[in-house]
mmCIF file of C-alpha atoms in Angstrom:
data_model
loop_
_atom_site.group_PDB
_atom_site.id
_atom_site.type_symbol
_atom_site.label_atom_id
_atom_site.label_comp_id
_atom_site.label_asym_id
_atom_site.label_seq_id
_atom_site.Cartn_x
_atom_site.Cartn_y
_atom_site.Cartn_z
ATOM 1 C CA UNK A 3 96.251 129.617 106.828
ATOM 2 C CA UNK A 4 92.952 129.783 105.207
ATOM 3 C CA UNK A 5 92.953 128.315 101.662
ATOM 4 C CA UNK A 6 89.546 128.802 99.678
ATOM 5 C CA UNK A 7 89.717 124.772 98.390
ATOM 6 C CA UNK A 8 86.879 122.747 98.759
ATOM 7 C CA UNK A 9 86.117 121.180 102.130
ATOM 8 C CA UNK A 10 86.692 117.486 101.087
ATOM 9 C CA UNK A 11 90.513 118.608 100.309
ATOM 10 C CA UNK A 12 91.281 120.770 103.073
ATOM 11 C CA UNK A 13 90.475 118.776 105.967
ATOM 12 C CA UNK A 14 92.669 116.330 103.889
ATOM 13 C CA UNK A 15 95.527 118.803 103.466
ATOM 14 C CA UNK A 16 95.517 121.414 106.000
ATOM 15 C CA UNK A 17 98.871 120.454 107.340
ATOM 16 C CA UNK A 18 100.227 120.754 104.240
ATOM 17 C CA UNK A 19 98.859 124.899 104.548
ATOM 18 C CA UNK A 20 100.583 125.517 107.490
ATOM 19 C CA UNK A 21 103.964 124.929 106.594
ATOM 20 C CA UNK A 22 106.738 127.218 105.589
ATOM 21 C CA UNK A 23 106.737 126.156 101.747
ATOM 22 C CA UNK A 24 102.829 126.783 101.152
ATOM 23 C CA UNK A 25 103.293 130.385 103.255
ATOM 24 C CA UNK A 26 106.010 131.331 100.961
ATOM 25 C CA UNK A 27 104.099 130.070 97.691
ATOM 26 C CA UNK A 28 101.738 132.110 98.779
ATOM 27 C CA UNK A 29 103.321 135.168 99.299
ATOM 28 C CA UNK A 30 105.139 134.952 95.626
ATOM 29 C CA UNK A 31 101.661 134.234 94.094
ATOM 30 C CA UNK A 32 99.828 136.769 95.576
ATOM 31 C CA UNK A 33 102.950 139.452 94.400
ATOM 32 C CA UNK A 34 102.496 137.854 90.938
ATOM 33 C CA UNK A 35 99.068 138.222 90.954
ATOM 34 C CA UNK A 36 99.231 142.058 91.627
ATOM 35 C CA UNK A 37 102.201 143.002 89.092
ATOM 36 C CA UNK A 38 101.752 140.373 86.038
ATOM 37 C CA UNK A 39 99.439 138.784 83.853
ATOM 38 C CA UNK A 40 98.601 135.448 85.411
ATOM 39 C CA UNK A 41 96.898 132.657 84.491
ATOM 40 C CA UNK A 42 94.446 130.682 85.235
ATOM 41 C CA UNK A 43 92.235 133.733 86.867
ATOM 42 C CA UNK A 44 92.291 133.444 90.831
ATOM 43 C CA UNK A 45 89.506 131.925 91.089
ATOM 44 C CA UNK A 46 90.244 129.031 89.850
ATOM 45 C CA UNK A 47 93.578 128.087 90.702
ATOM 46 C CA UNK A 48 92.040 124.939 92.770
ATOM 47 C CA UNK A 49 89.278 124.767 90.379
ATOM 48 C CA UNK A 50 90.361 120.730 89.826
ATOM 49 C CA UNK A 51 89.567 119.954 93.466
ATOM 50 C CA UNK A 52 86.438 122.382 93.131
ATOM 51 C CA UNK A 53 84.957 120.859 90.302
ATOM 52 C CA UNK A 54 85.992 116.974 92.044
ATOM 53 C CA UNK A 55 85.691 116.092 95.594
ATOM 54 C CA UNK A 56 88.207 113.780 97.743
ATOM 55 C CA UNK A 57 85.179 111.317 97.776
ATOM 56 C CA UNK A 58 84.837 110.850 94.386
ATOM 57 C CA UNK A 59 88.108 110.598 92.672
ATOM 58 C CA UNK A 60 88.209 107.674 90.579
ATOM 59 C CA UNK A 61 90.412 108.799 88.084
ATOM 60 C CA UNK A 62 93.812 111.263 88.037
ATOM 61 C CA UNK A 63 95.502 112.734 85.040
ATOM 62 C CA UNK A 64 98.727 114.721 85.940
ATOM 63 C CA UNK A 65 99.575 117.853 83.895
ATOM 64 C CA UNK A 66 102.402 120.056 84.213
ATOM 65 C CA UNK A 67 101.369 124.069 84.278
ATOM 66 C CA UNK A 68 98.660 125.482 83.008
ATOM 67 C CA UNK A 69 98.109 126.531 79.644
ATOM 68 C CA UNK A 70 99.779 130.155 79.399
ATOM 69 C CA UNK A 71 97.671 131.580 76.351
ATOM 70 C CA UNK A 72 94.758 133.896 76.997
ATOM 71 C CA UNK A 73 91.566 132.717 78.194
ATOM 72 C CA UNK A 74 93.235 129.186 77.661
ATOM 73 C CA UNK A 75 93.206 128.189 81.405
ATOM 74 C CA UNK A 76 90.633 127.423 84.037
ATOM 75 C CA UNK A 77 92.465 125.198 86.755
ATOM 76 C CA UNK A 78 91.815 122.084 84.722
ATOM 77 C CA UNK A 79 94.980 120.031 83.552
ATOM 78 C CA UNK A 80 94.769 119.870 79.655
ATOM 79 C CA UNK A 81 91.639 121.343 79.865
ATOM 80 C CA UNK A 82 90.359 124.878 78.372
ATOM 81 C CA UNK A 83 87.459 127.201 78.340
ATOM 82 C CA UNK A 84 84.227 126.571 76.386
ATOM 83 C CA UNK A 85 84.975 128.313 72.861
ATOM 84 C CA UNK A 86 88.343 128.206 72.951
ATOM 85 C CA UNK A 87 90.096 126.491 70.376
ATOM 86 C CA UNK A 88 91.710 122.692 71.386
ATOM 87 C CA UNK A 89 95.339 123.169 71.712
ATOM 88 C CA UNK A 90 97.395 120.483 69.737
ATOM 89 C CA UNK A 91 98.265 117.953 73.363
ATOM 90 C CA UNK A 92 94.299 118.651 74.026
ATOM 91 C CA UNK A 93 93.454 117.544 69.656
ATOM 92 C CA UNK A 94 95.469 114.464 70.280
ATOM 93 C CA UNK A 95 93.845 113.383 73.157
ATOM 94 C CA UNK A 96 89.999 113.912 71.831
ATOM 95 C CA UNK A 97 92.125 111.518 68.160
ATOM 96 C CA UNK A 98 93.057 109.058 71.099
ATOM 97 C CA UNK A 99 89.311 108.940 72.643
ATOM 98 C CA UNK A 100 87.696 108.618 68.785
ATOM 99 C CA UNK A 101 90.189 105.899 67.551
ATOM 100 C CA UNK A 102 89.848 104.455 71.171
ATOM 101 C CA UNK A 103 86.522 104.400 71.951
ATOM 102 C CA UNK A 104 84.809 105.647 68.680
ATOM 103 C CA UNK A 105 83.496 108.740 70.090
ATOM 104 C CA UNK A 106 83.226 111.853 67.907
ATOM 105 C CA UNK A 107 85.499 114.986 68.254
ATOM 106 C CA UNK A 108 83.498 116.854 70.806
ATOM 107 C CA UNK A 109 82.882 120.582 69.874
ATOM 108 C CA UNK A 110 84.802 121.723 73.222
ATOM 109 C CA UNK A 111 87.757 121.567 75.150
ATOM 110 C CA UNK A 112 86.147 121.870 78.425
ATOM 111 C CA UNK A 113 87.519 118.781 80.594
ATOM 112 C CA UNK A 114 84.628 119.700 83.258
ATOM 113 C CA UNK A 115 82.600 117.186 82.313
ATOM 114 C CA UNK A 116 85.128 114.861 83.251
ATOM 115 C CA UNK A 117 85.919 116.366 86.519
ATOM 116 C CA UNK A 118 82.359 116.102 87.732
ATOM 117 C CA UNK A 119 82.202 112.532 86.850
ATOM 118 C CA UNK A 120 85.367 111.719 89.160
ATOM 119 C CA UNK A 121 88.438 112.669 87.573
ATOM 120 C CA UNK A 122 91.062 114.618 88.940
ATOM 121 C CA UNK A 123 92.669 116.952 86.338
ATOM 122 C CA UNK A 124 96.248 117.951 88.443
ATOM 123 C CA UNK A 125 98.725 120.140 87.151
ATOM 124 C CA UNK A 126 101.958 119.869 89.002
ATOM 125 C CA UNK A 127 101.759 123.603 89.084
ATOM 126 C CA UNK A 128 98.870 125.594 89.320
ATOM 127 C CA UNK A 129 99.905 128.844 88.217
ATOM 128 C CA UNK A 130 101.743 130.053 85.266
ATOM 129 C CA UNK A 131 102.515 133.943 83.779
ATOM 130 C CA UNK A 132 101.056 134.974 80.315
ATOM 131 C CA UNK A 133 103.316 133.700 77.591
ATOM 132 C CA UNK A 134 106.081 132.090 80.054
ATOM 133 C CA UNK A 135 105.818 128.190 80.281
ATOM 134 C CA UNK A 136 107.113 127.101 83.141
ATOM 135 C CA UNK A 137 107.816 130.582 84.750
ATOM 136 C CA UNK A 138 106.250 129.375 88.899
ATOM 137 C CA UNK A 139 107.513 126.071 88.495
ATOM 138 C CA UNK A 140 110.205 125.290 91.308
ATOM 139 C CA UNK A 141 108.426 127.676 93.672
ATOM 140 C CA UNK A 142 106.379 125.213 95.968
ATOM 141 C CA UNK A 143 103.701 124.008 93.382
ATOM 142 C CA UNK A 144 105.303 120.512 93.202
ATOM 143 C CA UNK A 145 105.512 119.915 96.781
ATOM 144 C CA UNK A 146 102.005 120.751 97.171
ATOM 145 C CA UNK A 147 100.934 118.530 94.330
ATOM 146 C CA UNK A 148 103.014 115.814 95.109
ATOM 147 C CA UNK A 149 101.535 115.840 98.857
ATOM 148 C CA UNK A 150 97.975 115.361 96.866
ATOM 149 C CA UNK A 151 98.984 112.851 95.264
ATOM 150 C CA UNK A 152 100.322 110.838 98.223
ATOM 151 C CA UNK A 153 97.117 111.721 99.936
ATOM 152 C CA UNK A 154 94.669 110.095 97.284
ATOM 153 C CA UNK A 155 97.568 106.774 96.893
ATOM 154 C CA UNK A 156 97.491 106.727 100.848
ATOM 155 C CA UNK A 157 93.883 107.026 101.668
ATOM 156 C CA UNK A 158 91.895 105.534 98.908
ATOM 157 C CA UNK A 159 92.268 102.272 96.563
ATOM 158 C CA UNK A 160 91.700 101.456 93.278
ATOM 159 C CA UNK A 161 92.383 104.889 91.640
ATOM 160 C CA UNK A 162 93.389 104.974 88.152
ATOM 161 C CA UNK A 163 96.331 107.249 87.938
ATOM 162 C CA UNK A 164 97.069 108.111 84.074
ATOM 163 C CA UNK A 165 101.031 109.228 83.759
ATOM 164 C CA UNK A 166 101.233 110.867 80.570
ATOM 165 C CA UNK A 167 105.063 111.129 79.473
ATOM 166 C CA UNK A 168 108.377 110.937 81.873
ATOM 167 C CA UNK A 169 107.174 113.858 83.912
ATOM 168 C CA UNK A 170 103.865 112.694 85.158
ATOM 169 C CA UNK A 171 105.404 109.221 85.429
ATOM 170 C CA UNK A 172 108.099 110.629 87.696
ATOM 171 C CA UNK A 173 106.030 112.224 89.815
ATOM 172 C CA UNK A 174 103.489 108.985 89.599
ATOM 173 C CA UNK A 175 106.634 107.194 91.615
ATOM 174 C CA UNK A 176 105.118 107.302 95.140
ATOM 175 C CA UNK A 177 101.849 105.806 93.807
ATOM 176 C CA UNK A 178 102.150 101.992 95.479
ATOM 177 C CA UNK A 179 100.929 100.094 91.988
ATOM 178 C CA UNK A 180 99.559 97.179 93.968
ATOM 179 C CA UNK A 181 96.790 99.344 95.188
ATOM 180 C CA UNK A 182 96.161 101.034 92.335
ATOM 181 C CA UNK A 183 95.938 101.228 88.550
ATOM 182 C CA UNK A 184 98.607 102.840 86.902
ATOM 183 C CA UNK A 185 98.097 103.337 83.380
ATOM 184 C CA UNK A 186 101.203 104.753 81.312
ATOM 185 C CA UNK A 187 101.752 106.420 77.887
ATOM 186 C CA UNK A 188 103.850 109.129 76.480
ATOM 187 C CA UNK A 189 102.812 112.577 76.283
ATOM 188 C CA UNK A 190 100.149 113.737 74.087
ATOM 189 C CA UNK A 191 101.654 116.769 72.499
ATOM 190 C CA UNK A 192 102.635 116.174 68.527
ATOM 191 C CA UNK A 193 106.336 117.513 69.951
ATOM 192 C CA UNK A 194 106.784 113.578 70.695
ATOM 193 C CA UNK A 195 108.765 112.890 67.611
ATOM 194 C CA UNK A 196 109.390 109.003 67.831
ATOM 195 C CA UNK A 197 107.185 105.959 68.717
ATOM 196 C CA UNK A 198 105.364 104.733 71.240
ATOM 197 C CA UNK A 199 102.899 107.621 70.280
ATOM 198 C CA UNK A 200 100.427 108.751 72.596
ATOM 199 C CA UNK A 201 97.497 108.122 69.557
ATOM 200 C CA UNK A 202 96.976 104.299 69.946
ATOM 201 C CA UNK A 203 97.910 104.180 73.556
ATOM 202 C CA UNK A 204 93.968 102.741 74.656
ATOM 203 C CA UNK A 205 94.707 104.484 78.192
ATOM 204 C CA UNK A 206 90.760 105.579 77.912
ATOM 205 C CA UNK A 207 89.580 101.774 77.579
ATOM 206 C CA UNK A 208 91.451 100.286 79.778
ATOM 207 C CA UNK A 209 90.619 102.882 82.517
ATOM 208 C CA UNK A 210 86.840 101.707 82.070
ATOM 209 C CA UNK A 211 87.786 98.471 81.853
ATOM 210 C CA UNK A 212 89.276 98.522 85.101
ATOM 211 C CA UNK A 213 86.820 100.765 87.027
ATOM 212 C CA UNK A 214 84.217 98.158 85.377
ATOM 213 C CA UNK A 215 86.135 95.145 87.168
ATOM 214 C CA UNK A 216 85.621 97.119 90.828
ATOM 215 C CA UNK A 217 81.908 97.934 89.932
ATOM 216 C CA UNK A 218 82.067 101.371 89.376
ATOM 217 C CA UNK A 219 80.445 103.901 86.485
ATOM 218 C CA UNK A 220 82.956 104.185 83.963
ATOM 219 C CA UNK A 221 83.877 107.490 82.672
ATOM 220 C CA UNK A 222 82.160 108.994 79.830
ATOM 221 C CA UNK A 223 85.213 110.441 77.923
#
C-alpha cells in the first residue's frame, strides 16, 4: 500500500502498511473523510513524521487524538495552528516551560518549531471527527502508533520519551528504560484535579539535561 509519509518512516514501517489492520484503517478513514467533518485536514495526518525525520528524533511526546475544534489541528500532538488560540493542556505546558526554564509565553501554539528541532509530537490516533473526542479511537490508530513507537525504542538509543499522564505512560510500557530516557508526569490539562500537577514537573530541564550528558543540541522549548 502506498502511504504518502516521509521516506525516513516508511522504509521503517512499510510492513506495518501491508497488513490487514492498516488496510482496514484505511478504508474507514477514507469513508470518514468523504461523509464527515474531519480533522486534522488530509494532508497532514502524518504531518509529525513530515515535519521530523527517523534520523533525527531525539525527543517523543505522546498525545492521544487530535484536537477536534476547528482549525485547531495540524498532525502535531498538543500542537495547533499559528493564530489559533492555546487550548488550556497546550497554556499549561507553555506555564511549565516559563516556571521551568524562564522562557516567556510564546505568542503561538505552533509545536513546529519543536518538531524540526527533533521532537516527535505522536498522537496515539491521528484522526478525530469535528466535535467528537475520541470518535476513531479503537479503529487501528493505536496499533499503528504503538508499532512507531517500538520502532524508535528498537532501533535508536538515548531517546527521551516524555509520558504525559496514565495513557501515554501505558503505552510508554514497551520502551526498554535502560536504553532510554523516560521522563514521567501527569497530564497537562487543568482537568487533573489533585497533586502531582503537571506545572512544576521540570520534564523540559531534565530532557536538556540529559540530551546535554550524550552531547547533543538541546531543545529550544
Amino acid at each position: 500500500m502506498d502511504v504518502k509519509i516521509a521516506p525516513s518512516w516508511k522504509e521503517r514501517l512499510a510492513g506495518e502498511f501491508e497488513k490487514e489492520y492498516f488496510k482496514n484503517l484505511v478504508e474507514f478513514v477514507k469513508q470518514e473523510y468523504r461523509t464527515q467533518t474531519i480533522y486534522p485536514p488530509g494532508k497532514l495526518i502524518f504531518n509529525a513524521f513530515d515535519k521530523c525525520s527517523f534520523e533525527d528524533v531525539k525527543v517523543v511526546i505522546i498525545g492521544q487524538d487530535p484536537y477536534h475544534g476547528a482549525g485547531q489541528a495540524n498532525g502535531l500532538c498538543f500542537s495547533v495552528n499559528d493564530g489559533v488560540k492555546s487550548p488550556p493542556s497546550l497554556l499549561n505546558i507553555f506555564k511549565e516551560i516559563n516556571q521551568d526554564l524562564g522562557k516567556p509565553m510564546p505568542n503561538s501554539g505552533n509545536l513546529e518549531r519543536w518538531a524540526v528541532q527533533g521532537v516527535l509530537l505522536l498522537n496515539a490516533t491521528l484522526t478525530v471527527r469535528a466535535g467528537q473526542a475520541g470518535s476513531h479511537q479503537n479503529k487501528g490508530w493505536e496499533t499503528f502508533t504503538d508499532s512507531v513507537i517500538r520502532v524508535i525504542a528498537e532501533q535508536k538509543e538515548g531517546i527521551v520519551f516524555m509520558l504525559w499522564g496514565k495513557y501515554a505512560q501505558d503505552k510508554g510500557k514497551i520502551i526498554d528504560t535502560q536504553k532510554h530516557c523516560i521522563l514521567k508526569a501527569p497530564h497537562p490539562s487543568p482537568m487533573v484535579q489533585k497533586p502531582p500537577f503537571f506545572v512544576g514537573s521540570k520534564c523540559f530541564s531534565q530532557a536538556n539535561e540529559y540530551l546535554r550528558k550524550r552531547g547533543l543540541k538541546e531543545i529550544d522549548w
